[in-house]
């Protein structure tokens, strides 16, 4: 056997170590709020793929604002935003404003809402506003995505996407997003299927529910739906607030949007994590944390979300709280919603992964049952729909659903100030919750 000299051996050893390092890099992923720290063996090839994807969605900023919660908000020129990378929007001309606004109801509301408190707190709707810096005119604020954000997802393909639902049952009396189960539990109200709907509105108070494990979430939102409820062509537009440690790396409630045109299979995503939603405001960052928050038996803070179809152009617009036009989903993204919606849902959703062999303790809403009422339970108030005349009318003849009332429940009401409204939520795991 031939002897290998010491210098030659050392050279081979160094080359082997360099090769190993090239193939594999150790990445630390940490989420301290959930005591979630783990190490992943990530190949350099995978890191390169992730970085290429991030380069697509993190556009070159005109200005970057650092938020107190650690977010980086990039002020991106509106013509460079991710939406316009969509193949159907290559020659899209950004619509500055909707051609028509819905005709509003006038209701006497005296509760402090986010638009009232914004003036008292220096315009602090979102945490990044506390920096005092704003995005310049002609730009849109985009929350920067990181390698760690992607690594918390199951895969690069799954990053920013809701899990695909299992095949939906043929039950048209119940809303499509809930009949599939798949570990998701709801407390919602919804309109009857088949109605002609052109938008929806609600005011939702914002809490910081506890999340048990990192891949669970708690959401409070509006769903605008159309298409086959038992097929693969369901169209959905969604907006509200959510706590999702997997998506954001923390347990802060954040403003979010979502869309799909094929029942959550291949199209659509959260926020601006893919091309599609066209942002027009420089004030609001989708995916950024909301501040301040409601407290138990103390001040309640809420946000108002209106989504409606511009009857002239056909795009679906979103308005946030103080009449800020956030942006729109172009009609080109959809099949059925290019025409109209046929159902609206309002309410809460959590993931119950049964990580410890029992029902999750992830909270919905405030973490308190609907029976506890104002100041304790979470609420949606002034539920309205946009009708065929482009008028906002109070939602009526609504149905309620909660799969497991011992874990999360819901109770709806009507009065002259809050119109159609409901309390909802719960603590999850408790002696009665199986």
CSV table of C-alpha atoms in Angstrom, one decimal:
chain,number,residue,atom,x,y,z
A,1,UNK,CA,0.0,0.0,0.0
A,2,UNK,CA,1.4,3.4,-0.9
A,3,UNK,CA,2.1,5.9,1.9
A,4,UNK,CA,0.4,9.3,1.8
A,5,UNK,CA,2.7,12.1,2.9
A,6,UNK,CA,1.5,14.4,5.7
A,7,UNK,CA,1.2,17.6,3.5
A,8,UNK,CA,-0.7,15.6,0.9
A,9,UNK,CA,-3.0,14.1,3.6
A,10,UNK,CA,-3.7,17.6,5.1
A,11,UNK,CA,-4.5,18.9,1.6
A,12,UNK,CA,-7.0,16.1,1.0
A,13,UNK,CA,-8.6,16.7,4.4
A,14,UNK,CA,-9.0,20.4,3.8
A,15,UNK,CA,-10.6,19.7,0.4
A,16,UNK,CA,-13.0,17.2,2.0
A,17,UNK,CA,-14.0,19.7,4.6
A,18,UNK,CA,-14.6,22.4,2.0
A,19,UNK,CA,-16.7,20.0,-0.1
A,20,UNK,CA,-18.8,19.1,3.0
A,21,UNK,CA,-19.3,22.8,3.8
A,22,UNK,CA,-20.3,23.5,0.3
A,23,UNK,CA,-23.0,20.8,0.4
A,24,UNK,CA,-24.3,21.6,3.8
A,25,UNK,CA,-24.8,24.7,5.9
A,26,UNK,CA,-26.3,24.7,9.4
A,27,UNK,CA,-29.1,27.3,9.8
A,28,UNK,CA,-30.5,28.2,13.2
A,29,UNK,CA,-34.2,29.0,13.1
A,30,UNK,CA,-35.5,30.6,16.3
A,31,UNK,CA,-38.9,31.7,17.5
A,32,UNK,CA,-38.4,32.7,21.2
A,33,UNK,CA,-42.0,33.5,21.9
A,34,UNK,CA,-42.9,29.8,21.5
A,35,UNK,CA,-39.5,28.5,22.9
A,36,UNK,CA,-39.1,27.2,19.3
A,37,UNK,CA,-35.4,26.8,18.5
A,38,UNK,CA,-34.1,24.1,16.1
A,39,UNK,CA,-31.3,23.5,13.8
A,40,UNK,CA,-31.8,22.4,10.2
A,41,UNK,CA,-29.3,20.9,7.9
A,42,UNK,CA,-29.7,23.0,4.7
A,43,UNK,CA,-27.8,22.4,1.5
A,44,UNK,CA,-26.2,25.2,-0.2
A,45,UNK,CA,-28.2,24.4,-3.3
A,46,UNK,CA,-31.4,24.8,-1.4
A,47,UNK,CA,-30.2,28.1,0.1
A,48,UNK,CA,-29.4,29.3,-3.4
A,49,UNK,CA,-32.9,28.4,-4.6
A,50,UNK,CA,-34.4,30.2,-1.6
A,51,UNK,CA,-32.3,33.3,-2.2
A,52,UNK,CA,-33.4,33.4,-5.9
A,53,UNK,CA,-37.0,33.3,-4.8
A,54,UNK,CA,-36.4,36.0,-2.2
A,55,UNK,CA,-34.8,38.2,-4.9
A,56,UNK,CA,-38.0,37.9,-6.9
A,57,UNK,CA,-40.3,39.0,-4.1
A,58,UNK,CA,-38.0,41.4,-2.2
A,59,UNK,CA,-37.8,44.2,-4.7
A,60,UNK,CA,-35.1,46.9,-4.6
A,61,UNK,CA,-36.3,49.6,-2.1
A,62,UNK,CA,-36.2,53.3,-2.4
A,63,UNK,CA,-36.1,53.4,1.4
A,64,UNK,CA,-36.1,50.8,4.2
A,65,UNK,CA,-37.8,51.4,7.5
A,66,UNK,CA,-36.8,49.3,10.5
A,67,UNK,CA,-39.8,48.5,12.8
A,68,UNK,CA,-39.5,48.1,16.6
A,69,UNK,CA,-40.7,44.5,16.2
A,70,UNK,CA,-37.8,43.6,14.0
A,71,UNK,CA,-39.6,43.9,10.6
A,72,UNK,CA,-37.9,45.6,7.7
A,73,UNK,CA,-40.4,47.5,5.6
A,74,UNK,CA,-39.1,48.2,2.1
A,75,UNK,CA,-40.6,51.2,0.3
A,76,UNK,CA,-40.8,49.9,-3.2
A,77,UNK,CA,-41.7,52.0,-6.3
A,78,UNK,CA,-45.3,51.1,-7.1
A,79,UNK,CA,-44.3,50.0,-10.7
A,80,UNK,CA,-41.8,47.5,-9.2
A,81,UNK,CA,-44.1,45.8,-6.8
A,82,UNK,CA,-44.4,42.0,-6.9
A,83,UNK,CA,-48.0,42.0,-8.3
A,84,UNK,CA,-46.8,43.1,-11.8
A,85,UNK,CA,-44.7,40.0,-12.2
A,86,UNK,CA,-47.9,38.0,-12.8
A,87,UNK,CA,-48.1,36.8,-16.4
A,88,UNK,CA,-51.6,38.1,-16.7
A,89,UNK,CA,-50.5,41.6,-15.5
A,90,UNK,CA,-47.5,42.2,-17.7
A,91,UNK,CA,-49.1,45.2,-19.4
A,92,UNK,CA,-51.4,46.1,-16.5
A,93,UNK,CA,-52.0,49.8,-15.9
A,94,UNK,CA,-52.3,50.4,-12.1
A,95,UNK,CA,-55.8,51.7,-11.2
A,96,UNK,CA,-55.2,54.6,-8.8
A,97,UNK,CA,-58.7,54.6,-7.4
A,98,UNK,CA,-61.9,52.6,-7.9
A,99,UNK,CA,-64.2,54.1,-10.4
A,100,UNK,CA,-67.1,53.8,-7.9
A,101,UNK,CA,-67.3,53.4,-4.1
A,102,UNK,CA,-70.2,51.4,-2.5
A,103,UNK,CA,-73.0,53.5,-1.2
A,104,UNK,CA,-72.6,53.4,2.6
A,105,UNK,CA,-75.0,52.9,5.4
A,106,UNK,CA,-75.0,55.6,8.1
A,107,UNK,CA,-75.0,54.0,11.6
A,108,UNK,CA,-74.4,55.8,14.9
A,109,UNK,CA,-71.2,54.1,16.2
A,110,UNK,CA,-69.7,55.4,19.4
A,111,UNK,CA,-67.1,52.8,20.2
A,112,UNK,CA,-63.5,53.8,19.8
A,113,UNK,CA,-62.2,52.3,16.5
A,114,UNK,CA,-58.8,52.3,15.0
A,115,UNK,CA,-59.5,55.4,12.9
A,116,UNK,CA,-60.4,57.4,16.0
A,117,UNK,CA,-57.4,56.2,18.0
A,118,UNK,CA,-55.1,56.8,15.1
A,119,UNK,CA,-55.3,60.6,15.6
A,120,UNK,CA,-54.8,60.2,19.3
A,121,UNK,CA,-51.8,58.0,19.0
A,122,UNK,CA,-50.1,59.8,16.2
A,123,UNK,CA,-51.4,57.6,13.4
A,124,UNK,CA,-50.1,54.4,15.0
A,125,UNK,CA,-52.1,51.7,13.2
A,126,UNK,CA,-49.1,49.4,12.7
A,127,UNK,CA,-45.9,48.8,14.7
A,128,UNK,CA,-43.7,50.2,12.0
A,129,UNK,CA,-45.5,53.5,12.1
A,130,UNK,CA,-43.9,54.1,15.5
A,131,UNK,CA,-40.6,54.7,13.8
A,132,UNK,CA,-42.0,58.0,12.6
A,133,UNK,CA,-40.8,57.5,9.1
A,134,UNK,CA,-43.2,56.9,6.2
A,135,UNK,CA,-42.8,55.6,2.7
A,136,UNK,CA,-42.5,58.3,0.1
A,137,UNK,CA,-45.3,59.1,-2.3
A,138,UNK,CA,-45.2,56.8,-5.3
A,139,UNK,CA,-43.9,53.8,-3.3
A,140,UNK,CA,-45.7,51.0,-1.5
A,141,UNK,CA,-44.5,49.5,1.8
A,142,UNK,CA,-43.6,45.8,1.5
A,143,UNK,CA,-42.5,43.6,4.5
A,144,UNK,CA,-39.2,42.0,3.6
A,145,UNK,CA,-39.1,38.2,3.6
A,146,UNK,CA,-36.0,36.4,5.0
A,147,UNK,CA,-34.3,33.0,4.6
A,148,UNK,CA,-35.6,32.1,8.1
A,149,UNK,CA,-39.2,32.9,7.0
A,150,UNK,CA,-38.9,30.4,4.2
A,151,UNK,CA,-37.2,27.8,6.3
A,152,UNK,CA,-40.1,27.7,8.8
A,153,UNK,CA,-42.4,26.6,6.0
A,154,UNK,CA,-42.6,23.0,4.9
A,155,UNK,CA,-40.9,23.8,1.6
A,156,UNK,CA,-40.2,26.7,-0.7
A,157,UNK,CA,-43.3,25.8,-2.6
A,158,UNK,CA,-45.5,26.0,0.5
A,159,UNK,CA,-44.1,29.3,1.7
A,160,UNK,CA,-46.8,31.9,1.9
A,161,UNK,CA,-49.6,29.5,1.0
A,162,UNK,CA,-52.5,28.0,2.9
A,163,UNK,CA,-52.5,24.2,3.1
A,164,UNK,CA,-54.5,22.6,0.3
A,165,UNK,CA,-57.8,21.4,1.7
A,166,UNK,CA,-58.9,17.8,1.4
A,167,UNK,CA,-61.7,17.1,-1.1
A,168,UNK,CA,-64.8,19.1,0.0
A,169,UNK,CA,-68.0,17.3,0.8
A,170,UNK,CA,-71.1,18.0,-1.3
A,171,UNK,CA,-72.9,20.0,1.4
A,172,UNK,CA,-74.0,23.3,-0.1
A,173,UNK,CA,-75.7,24.2,3.2
A,174,UNK,CA,-72.3,24.8,4.8
A,175,UNK,CA,-69.5,27.1,3.7
A,176,UNK,CA,-66.8,25.4,1.6
A,177,UNK,CA,-63.8,26.4,3.7
A,178,UNK,CA,-65.1,24.5,6.8
A,179,UNK,CA,-66.6,21.3,5.6
A,180,UNK,CA,-63.2,19.8,4.7
A,181,UNK,CA,-61.9,19.7,8.3
A,182,UNK,CA,-58.3,18.8,8.0
A,183,UNK,CA,-57.4,20.0,11.5
A,184,UNK,CA,-59.0,23.4,11.0
A,185,UNK,CA,-61.7,24.6,13.4
A,186,UNK,CA,-64.0,27.6,12.9
A,187,UNK,CA,-66.5,29.8,14.6
A,188,UNK,CA,-68.1,31.7,11.8
A,189,UNK,CA,-71.3,33.3,10.3
A,190,UNK,CA,-72.0,33.0,6.6
A,191,UNK,CA,-74.5,34.0,4.0
A,192,UNK,CA,-76.6,31.4,2.2
A,193,UNK,CA,-74.8,29.8,-0.9
A,194,UNK,CA,-75.9,31.0,-4.3
A,195,UNK,CA,-76.7,34.7,-3.5
A,196,UNK,CA,-75.3,37.5,-5.6
A,197,UNK,CA,-72.8,39.4,-3.5
A,198,UNK,CA,-70.4,42.1,-4.7
A,199,UNK,CA,-68.5,42.7,-1.4
A,200,UNK,CA,-68.5,42.6,2.4
A,201,UNK,CA,-67.5,44.8,5.3
A,202,UNK,CA,-66.9,44.3,9.1
A,203,UNK,CA,-65.2,45.9,12.1
A,204,UNK,CA,-63.1,43.4,14.0
A,205,UNK,CA,-61.4,43.9,17.4
A,206,UNK,CA,-57.8,42.8,17.5
A,207,UNK,CA,-56.2,40.6,20.2
A,208,UNK,CA,-53.1,38.5,20.6
A,209,UNK,CA,-54.2,34.9,21.1
A,210,UNK,CA,-51.8,32.4,22.4
A,211,UNK,CA,-50.5,29.8,19.8
A,212,UNK,CA,-49.4,26.4,21.2
A,213,UNK,CA,-47.1,25.2,18.5
A,214,UNK,CA,-45.3,27.0,15.7
A,215,UNK,CA,-47.2,25.4,12.8
A,216,UNK,CA,-50.7,26.4,14.2
A,217,UNK,CA,-52.3,29.8,13.6
A,218,UNK,CA,-55.3,31.9,14.8
A,219,UNK,CA,-57.1,34.0,12.2
A,220,UNK,CA,-60.0,36.4,12.3
A,221,UNK,CA,-61.1,37.3,8.8
A,222,UNK,CA,-63.6,37.9,6.0
A,223,UNK,CA,-63.9,35.4,3.1
A,224,UNK,CA,-65.4,36.4,-0.3
A,225,UNK,CA,-66.2,33.2,-2.2
A,226,UNK,CA,-67.4,31.9,-5.5
A,227,UNK,CA,-67.1,28.8,-7.6
A,228,UNK,CA,-67.6,25.1,-7.1
A,229,UNK,CA,-67.7,24.3,-3.4
A,230,UNK,CA,-67.0,20.6,-4.0
A,231,UNK,CA,-64.4,21.0,-6.8
A,232,UNK,CA,-61.1,22.5,-7.5
A,233,UNK,CA,-62.2,25.9,-9.0
A,234,UNK,CA,-63.2,27.7,-5.8
A,235,UNK,CA,-62.3,31.4,-5.9
A,236,UNK,CA,-61.6,33.2,-2.6
A,237,UNK,CA,-60.5,36.7,-1.5
A,238,UNK,CA,-59.7,37.0,2.2
A,239,UNK,CA,-58.5,39.7,4.6
A,240,UNK,CA,-58.3,40.2,8.4
A,241,UNK,CA,-55.8,39.7,11.2
A,242,UNK,CA,-53.8,36.6,12.0
A,243,UNK,CA,-51.2,35.3,14.4
A,244,UNK,CA,-49.0,32.8,12.6
A,245,UNK,CA,-45.5,32.0,14.1
A,246,UNK,CA,-44.7,29.9,11.1
A,247,UNK,CA,-45.3,32.6,8.6
A,248,UNK,CA,-43.9,35.6,10.5
A,249,UNK,CA,-41.6,34.2,13.2
A,250,UNK,CA,-43.4,35.7,16.1
A,251,UNK,CA,-46.8,35.8,17.9
A,252,UNK,CA,-47.9,39.3,16.9
A,253,UNK,CA,-51.3,39.9,15.3
A,254,UNK,CA,-50.8,41.1,11.7
A,255,UNK,CA,-53.0,42.5,8.9
A,256,UNK,CA,-53.1,39.9,6.1
A,257,UNK,CA,-54.7,39.2,2.8
A,258,UNK,CA,-55.1,36.0,0.7
A,259,UNK,CA,-56.4,34.9,-2.6
A,260,UNK,CA,-56.8,31.8,-4.7
A,261,UNK,CA,-58.6,30.9,-7.9
A,262,UNK,CA,-58.2,27.1,-7.7
A,263,UNK,CA,-59.3,26.0,-4.1
A,264,UNK,CA,-55.8,26.7,-2.6
A,265,UNK,CA,-54.0,24.4,-5.0
A,266,UNK,CA,-51.5,26.3,-7.0
A,267,UNK,CA,-52.7,29.9,-7.3
A,268,UNK,CA,-52.5,32.7,-4.8
A,269,UNK,CA,-50.7,33.4,-1.5
A,270,UNK,CA,-50.7,35.5,1.6
A,271,UNK,CA,-50.0,39.2,1.4
A,272,UNK,CA,-47.5,40.1,-1.3
A,273,UNK,CA,-45.6,36.8,-1.2
A,274,UNK,CA,-46.5,36.1,-4.8
A,275,UNK,CA,-47.6,38.2,-7.7
A,276,UNK,CA,-51.3,39.2,-7.9
A,277,UNK,CA,-52.5,41.8,-5.3
A,278,UNK,CA,-51.8,45.3,-6.5
A,279,UNK,CA,-51.0,47.7,-3.7
A,280,UNK,CA,-51.8,51.4,-4.1
A,281,UNK,CA,-51.3,52.9,-0.6
A,282,UNK,CA,-48.0,54.0,1.0
A,283,UNK,CA,-49.5,54.0,4.5
A,284,UNK,CA,-50.3,50.3,5.2
A,285,UNK,CA,-47.9,47.3,5.0
A,286,UNK,CA,-49.8,44.1,4.5
A,287,UNK,CA,-48.3,41.5,6.8
A,288,UNK,CA,-47.1,44.1,9.3
A,289,UNK,CA,-48.1,43.9,13.0
A,290,UNK,CA,-51.1,45.9,14.3
A,291,UNK,CA,-50.8,48.2,17.2
A,292,UNK,CA,-52.3,48.8,19.8
A,293,UNK,CA,-54.3,45.8,20.8
A,294,UNK,CA,-57.5,45.1,22.8
A,295,UNK,CA,-57.1,44.1,26.5
A,296,UNK,CA,-59.3,42.0,28.8
A,297,UNK,CA,-61.9,44.2,30.5
A,298,UNK,CA,-60.2,47.3,29.2
A,299,UNK,CA,-60.0,49.3,26.0
A,300,UNK,CA,-61.0,47.6,22.8
A,301,UNK,CA,-59.3,48.4,19.6
A,302,UNK,CA,-60.7,47.3,16.2
A,303,UNK,CA,-60.1,47.6,12.5
A,304,UNK,CA,-62.6,47.9,9.7
A,305,UNK,CA,-62.2,46.0,6.4
A,306,UNK,CA,-64.2,46.6,3.3
A,307,UNK,CA,-63.8,44.5,0.2
A,308,UNK,CA,-65.9,45.2,-2.9
A,309,UNK,CA,-66.0,44.8,-6.7
A,310,UNK,CA,-65.6,47.9,-8.7
A,311,UNK,CA,-68.7,47.7,-10.9
A,312,UNK,CA,-67.0,49.6,-13.7
A,313,UNK,CA,-63.6,48.0,-14.0
A,314,UNK,CA,-64.3,44.7,-12.2
A,315,UNK,CA,-61.3,44.7,-9.8
A,316,UNK,CA,-61.9,43.8,-6.1
A,317,UNK,CA,-60.7,46.6,-3.9
A,318,UNK,CA,-59.8,46.6,-0.2
A,319,UNK,CA,-60.3,49.5,2.1
A,320,UNK,CA,-58.8,49.6,5.6
A,321,UNK,CA,-60.2,51.5,8.7
A,322,UNK,CA,-59.7,55.2,8.1
A,323,UNK,CA,-60.8,55.0,4.5
A,324,UNK,CA,-57.4,54.0,3.3
A,325,UNK,CA,-57.6,52.3,-0.1
A,326,UNK,CA,-55.0,49.5,0.3
A,327,UNK,CA,-55.1,48.1,-3.2
A,328,UNK,CA,-57.0,45.6,-5.3
A,329,UNK,CA,-57.1,42.1,-6.7
A,330,UNK,CA,-57.3,42.4,-10.5
A,331,UNK,CA,-60.3,40.7,-12.1
A,332,UNK,CA,-57.8,38.8,-14.4
A,333,UNK,CA,-56.8,36.7,-11.4
A,334,UNK,CA,-60.1,35.0,-11.1
A,335,UNK,CA,-62.7,32.9,-12.9
A,336,UNK,CA,-65.9,33.0,-10.9
A,337,UNK,CA,-65.0,36.1,-8.9
A,338,UNK,CA,-64.5,37.9,-12.2
A,339,UNK,CA,-68.3,38.0,-12.2
A,340,UNK,CA,-69.5,38.0,-8.6
A,341,UNK,CA,-69.3,36.3,-5.2
A,342,UNK,CA,-71.9,33.7,-4.1
A,343,UNK,CA,-71.1,33.5,-0.4
A,344,UNK,CA,-69.4,35.6,2.4
A,345,UNK,CA,-68.0,34.3,5.7
A,346,UNK,CA,-66.9,36.2,8.7
A,347,UNK,CA,-65.2,34.8,11.8
A,348,UNK,CA,-62.4,32.9,13.3
A,349,UNK,CA,-60.3,29.9,12.3
A,350,UNK,CA,-57.5,28.0,14.1
A,351,UNK,CA,-55.4,25.0,13.3
A,352,UNK,CA,-55.7,22.0,15.8
A,353,UNK,CA,-52.7,19.8,15.1
A,354,UNK,CA,-53.1,17.7,18.3
A,355,UNK,CA,-49.3,17.9,18.7
A,356,UNK,CA,-49.4,16.4,22.2
A,357,UNK,CA,-52.2,13.9,21.4
A,358,UNK,CA,-54.9,16.2,22.7
A,359,UNK,CA,-56.8,19.2,21.5
A,360,UNK,CA,-54.6,22.3,21.0
A,361,UNK,CA,-54.7,25.2,23.5
A,362,UNK,CA,-54.3,27.6,20.6
A,363,UNK,CA,-56.8,30.4,21.3
A,364,UNK,CA,-59.3,31.9,18.9
A,365,UNK,CA,-60.0,35.6,19.2
A,366,UNK,CA,-59.4,36.8,22.7
A,367,UNK,CA,-59.2,33.2,24.0
A,368,UNK,CA,-62.6,33.7,25.8
A,369,UNK,CA,-66.0,32.2,24.8
A,370,UNK,CA,-68.7,34.3,23.1
A,371,UNK,CA,-70.8,34.2,26.3
A,372,UNK,CA,-68.4,36.5,28.1
A,373,UNK,CA,-69.4,39.4,25.9
A,374,UNK,CA,-68.0,42.9,25.3
A,375,UNK,CA,-64.5,43.6,26.7
A,376,UNK,CA,-63.8,39.9,27.2
A,377,UNK,CA,-64.8,38.0,24.0
A,378,UNK,CA,-63.7,39.0,20.5
A,379,UNK,CA,-66.3,40.5,18.2
A,380,UNK,CA,-67.2,41.3,14.6
A,381,UNK,CA,-69.6,44.2,14.3
A,382,UNK,CA,-71.6,46.0,11.6
A,383,UNK,CA,-71.5,43.1,9.2
A,384,UNK,CA,-72.6,44.4,5.7
A,385,UNK,CA,-72.7,43.1,2.2
A,386,UNK,CA,-72.5,44.9,-1.1
A,387,UNK,CA,-75.6,44.2,-3.2
A,388,UNK,CA,-76.3,44.3,-6.9
A,389,UNK,CA,-77.0,48.1,-6.7
A,390,UNK,CA,-73.4,48.7,-5.3
A,391,UNK,CA,-75.0,49.5,-1.9
A,392,UNK,CA,-73.8,48.3,1.5
A,393,UNK,CA,-76.7,46.7,3.4
A,394,UNK,CA,-76.8,45.0,6.8
A,395,UNK,CA,-76.1,41.3,6.5
A,396,UNK,CA,-79.3,39.4,7.2
A,397,UNK,CA,-80.5,35.8,7.3
A,398,UNK,CA,-77.0,34.7,8.2
A,399,UNK,CA,-76.1,31.2,9.5
A,400,UNK,CA,-73.6,30.3,12.2
A,401,UNK,CA,-71.3,27.4,12.5
A,402,UNK,CA,-68.8,26.1,15.1
A,403,UNK,CA,-67.6,22.5,14.8
A,404,UNK,CA,-66.7,22.1,18.4
A,405,UNK,CA,-68.6,24.5,20.7
A,406,UNK,CA,-66.8,23.3,23.8
A,407,UNK,CA,-63.5,24.6,22.3
A,408,UNK,CA,-64.6,27.7,20.4
A,409,UNK,CA,-68.2,29.1,20.0
A,410,UNK,CA,-70.1,31.9,18.4
A,411,UNK,CA,-73.3,34.0,19.2
A,412,UNK,CA,-74.8,36.5,16.8
A,413,UNK,CA,-77.0,39.5,17.6
A,414,UNK,CA,-78.6,42.6,16.0
A,415,UNK,CA,-79.0,46.1,17.4
A,416,UNK,CA,-79.2,49.7,16.0
A,417,UNK,CA,-75.6,50.6,16.8
A,418,UNK,CA,-73.7,47.5,15.9
A,419,UNK,CA,-76.1,46.2,13.3
A,420,UNK,CA,-75.5,42.5,12.7
A,421,UNK,CA,-72.7,41.4,15.0
A,422,UNK,CA,-71.3,38.5,16.9
A,423,UNK,CA,-69.0,37.4,19.6
A,424,UNK,CA,-66.8,34.4,19.0
A,425,UNK,CA,-63.7,32.5,20.1
A,426,UNK,CA,-62.5,30.3,22.9
A,427,UNK,CA,-59.5,28.8,24.7
A,428,UNK,CA,-59.2,25.6,22.9
A,429,UNK,CA,-58.1,22.8,25.3
A,430,UNK,CA,-60.2,22.7,28.5
A,431,UNK,CA,-61.9,19.8,30.4
A,432,UNK,CA,-65.0,20.0,28.1
A,433,UNK,CA,-63.0,20.4,24.8
A,434,UNK,CA,-62.1,17.0,23.3
